[in-house]
XYZ file of C-alpha atoms in Angstrom:
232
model
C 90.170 91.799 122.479
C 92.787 93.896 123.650
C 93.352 93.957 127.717
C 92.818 97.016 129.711
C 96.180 98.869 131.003
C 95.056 99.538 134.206
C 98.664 100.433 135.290
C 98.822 103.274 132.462
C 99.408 107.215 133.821
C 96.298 108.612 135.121
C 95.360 111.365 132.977
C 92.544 114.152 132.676
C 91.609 114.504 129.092
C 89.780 117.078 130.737
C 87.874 120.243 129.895
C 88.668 122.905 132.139
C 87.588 126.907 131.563
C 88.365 130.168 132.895
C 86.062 133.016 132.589
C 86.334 136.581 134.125
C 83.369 138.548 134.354
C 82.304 142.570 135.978
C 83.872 141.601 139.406
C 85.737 138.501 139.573
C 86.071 134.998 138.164
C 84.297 131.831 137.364
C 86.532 128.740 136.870
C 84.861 125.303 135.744
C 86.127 121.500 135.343
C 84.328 117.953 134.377
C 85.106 114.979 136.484
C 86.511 112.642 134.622
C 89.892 111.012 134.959
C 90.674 108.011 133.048
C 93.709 105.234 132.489
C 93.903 104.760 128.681
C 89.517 103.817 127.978
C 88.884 102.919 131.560
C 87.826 105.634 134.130
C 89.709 106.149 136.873
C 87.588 108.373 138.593
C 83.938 110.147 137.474
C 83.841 112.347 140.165
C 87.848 113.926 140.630
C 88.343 117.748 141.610
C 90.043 119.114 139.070
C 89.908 122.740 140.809
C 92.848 123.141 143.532
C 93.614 126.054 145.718
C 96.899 127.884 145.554
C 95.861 130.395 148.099
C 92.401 131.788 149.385
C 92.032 133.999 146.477
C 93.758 131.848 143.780
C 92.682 128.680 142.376
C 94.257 126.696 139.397
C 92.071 124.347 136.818
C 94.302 121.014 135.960
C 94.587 119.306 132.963
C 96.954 116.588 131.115
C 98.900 113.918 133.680
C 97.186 113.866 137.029
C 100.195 113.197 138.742
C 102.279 116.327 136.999
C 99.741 118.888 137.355
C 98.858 117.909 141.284
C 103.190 118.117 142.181
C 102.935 121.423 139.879
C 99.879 122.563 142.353
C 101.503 121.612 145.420
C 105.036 122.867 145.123
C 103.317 126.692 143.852
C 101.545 126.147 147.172
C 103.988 125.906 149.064
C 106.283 128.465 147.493
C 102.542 130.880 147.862
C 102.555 130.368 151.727
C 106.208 131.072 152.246
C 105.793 134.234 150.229
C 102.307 135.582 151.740
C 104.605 135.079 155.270
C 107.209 137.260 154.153
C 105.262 139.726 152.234
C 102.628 140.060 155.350
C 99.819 140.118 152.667
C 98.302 137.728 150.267
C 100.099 136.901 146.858
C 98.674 138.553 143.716
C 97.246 136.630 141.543
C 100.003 137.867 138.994
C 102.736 136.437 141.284
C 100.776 133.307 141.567
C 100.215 132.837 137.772
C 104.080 133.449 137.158
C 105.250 130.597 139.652
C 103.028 127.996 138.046
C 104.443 129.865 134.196
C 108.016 128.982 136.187
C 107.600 125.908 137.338
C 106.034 124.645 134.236
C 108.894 126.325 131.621
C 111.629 125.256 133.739
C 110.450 121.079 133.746
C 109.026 121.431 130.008
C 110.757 118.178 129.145
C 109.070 115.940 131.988
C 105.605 117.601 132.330
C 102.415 117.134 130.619
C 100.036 119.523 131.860
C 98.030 122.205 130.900
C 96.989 124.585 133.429
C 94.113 127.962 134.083
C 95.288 129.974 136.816
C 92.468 132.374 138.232
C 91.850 134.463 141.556
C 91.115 137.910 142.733
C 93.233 139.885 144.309
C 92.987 144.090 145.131
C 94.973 145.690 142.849
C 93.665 144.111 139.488
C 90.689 142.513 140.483
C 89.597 139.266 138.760
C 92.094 138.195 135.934
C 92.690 134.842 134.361
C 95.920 132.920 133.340
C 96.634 130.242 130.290
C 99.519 128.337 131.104
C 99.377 126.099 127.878
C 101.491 122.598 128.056
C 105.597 124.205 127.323
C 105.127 126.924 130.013
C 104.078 130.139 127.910
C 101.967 132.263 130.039
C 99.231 134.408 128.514
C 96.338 136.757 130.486
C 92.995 136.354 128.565
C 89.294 137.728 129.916
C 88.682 133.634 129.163
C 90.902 130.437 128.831
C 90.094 126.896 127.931
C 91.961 124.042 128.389
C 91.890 120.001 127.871
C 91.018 117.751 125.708
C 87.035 118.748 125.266
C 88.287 122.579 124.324
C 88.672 121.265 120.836
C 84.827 121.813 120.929
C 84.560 124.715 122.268
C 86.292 127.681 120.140
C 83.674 128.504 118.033
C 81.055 128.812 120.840
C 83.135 131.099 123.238
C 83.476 133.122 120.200
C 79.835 133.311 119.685
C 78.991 133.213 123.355
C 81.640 135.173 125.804
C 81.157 139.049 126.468
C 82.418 141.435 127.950
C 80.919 142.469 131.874
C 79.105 139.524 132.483
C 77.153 139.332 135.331
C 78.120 136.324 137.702
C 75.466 134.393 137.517
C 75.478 134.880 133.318
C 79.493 133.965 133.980
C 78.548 130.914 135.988
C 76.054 129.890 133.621
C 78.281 130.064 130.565
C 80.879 127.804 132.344
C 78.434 125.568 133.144
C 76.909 125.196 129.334
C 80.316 125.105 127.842
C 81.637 122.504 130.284
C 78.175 120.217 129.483
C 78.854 120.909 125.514
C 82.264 119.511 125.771
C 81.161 116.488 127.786
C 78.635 115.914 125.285
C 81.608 115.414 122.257
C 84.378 114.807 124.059
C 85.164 111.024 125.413
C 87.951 111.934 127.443
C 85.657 114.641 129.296
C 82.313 113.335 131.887
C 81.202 113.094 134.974
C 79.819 116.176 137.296
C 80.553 119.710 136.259
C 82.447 121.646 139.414
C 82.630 125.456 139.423
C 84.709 127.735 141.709
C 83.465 131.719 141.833
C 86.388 134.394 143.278
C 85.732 137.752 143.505
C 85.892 140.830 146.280
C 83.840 138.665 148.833
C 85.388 135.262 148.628
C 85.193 132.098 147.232
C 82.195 129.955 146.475
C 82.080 126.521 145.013
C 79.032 124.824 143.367
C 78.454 121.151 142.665
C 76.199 120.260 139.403
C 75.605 116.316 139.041
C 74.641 115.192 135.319
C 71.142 115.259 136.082
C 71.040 118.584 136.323
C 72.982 119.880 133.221
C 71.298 120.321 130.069
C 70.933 117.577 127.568
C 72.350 118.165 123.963
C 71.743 115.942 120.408
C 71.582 112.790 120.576
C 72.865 112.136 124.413
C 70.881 109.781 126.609
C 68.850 111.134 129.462
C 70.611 110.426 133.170
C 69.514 107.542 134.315
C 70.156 105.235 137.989
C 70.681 102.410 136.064
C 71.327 100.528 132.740
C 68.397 98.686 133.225
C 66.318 101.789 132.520
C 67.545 102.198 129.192
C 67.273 99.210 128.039
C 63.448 98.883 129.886
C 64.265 95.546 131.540
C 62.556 95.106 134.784
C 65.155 95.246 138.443
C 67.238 92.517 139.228
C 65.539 90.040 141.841
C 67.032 91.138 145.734
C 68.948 88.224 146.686
């Protein structure tokens, strides 16, 4: 049997989406990061902040998409100080489209760039692995979006409500988890709009079960209907 390379890049074959809806926008990420088969971490954030009305959803090599994140953070604040106002969500979107082009050679990351901001409201980003940058009403990115074409076709409309937007995010992001290997864990969803920004937390319990997948369960041992260890 071949060994485990627990030394290999961390990376989020991920699924990460990007919905706007009639007053803002829903983002939504799995949990899963993994090192080759072996999972890193079942319960990573793959939603960061850029500013208090832009977030960006990560996907491809942890480590390039969380230095791509941080430096457009810091570039954000240093611009909100000299502007005197918050950054657009347009100028936000562009610096991560920069950053990205510019190191196309050494970066393998996909990234959804979403916020509100006064001028345009809620808009979403694609910035695809190679830097293009393209504004869509949705986006979806990783390695679980392979499944997921044909139902945002069926699925996505225009002026959603929020909670219909949420919802959506939330069914997609179980779909893909339900195909995809590369995607698991807890489903994490960030909602910006005119009031703020509110994150929700959905553990696997609570998402819907689709063809074929196993009920949640505490343990192994309640699959396979063998009574609990002894307590030692």
């Amino acid at each position: 049997m071949d060994q485990v390379d627990f030394n290999a890049p961390h990376s989020m074959g991920t699924t990460i989406i990007g919905v706007t809806y009639n007053g803002g926008v829903v983002l939504g990420a799995d949990s899963r990061t993994s090192t080759g088969v072996y999972v890193a971490n079942r319960a990573s954030d793959k939603i960061t902040k850029l500013t208090d009305n832009v977030y960006v959803c990560r996907s491809g090599s942890a480590a390039d998409s969380q230095v791509v994140s941080d430096y457009v953070r810091y570039f954000l604040h240093q611009h909100t100080i000299q502007l005197g106002q918050p950054a657009t969500v347009k100028v936000a979107a562009n610096l991560v489209r920069l950053l990205a082009y510019n190191n196309k050679n050494n970066l393998q990351t996909g990234l959804i760039v979403g916020g509100w901001d006064k001028y345009e409201g809620g808009q979403i980003y694609g910035v695809p692995l190679g830097g293009t940058i393209v504004q869509q009403p949705f986006a979806i990115g990783g390695s679980g979006s392979s499944y997921l074409y044909g139902f945002f076709d069926q699925a996505w409309k225009e002026g959603m409500t929020q909670d219909e937007a949420e919802e959506l995010v939330k069914k997609a992001v179980s779909l893909a988890i339900a195909r995809d290997g590369a995607s698991g864990g807890v489903v994490r969803t960030v909602i910006i709009n005119s009031e703020g920004v509110t994150r929700n937390f959905y553990p696997g319990d609570q998402l819907p079960i689709w063809h074929d997948e196993l009920e949640s369960h505490n343990s192994l041992l309640d699959i396979l209907g063998a009574p609990e260890p002894m307590n030692i």
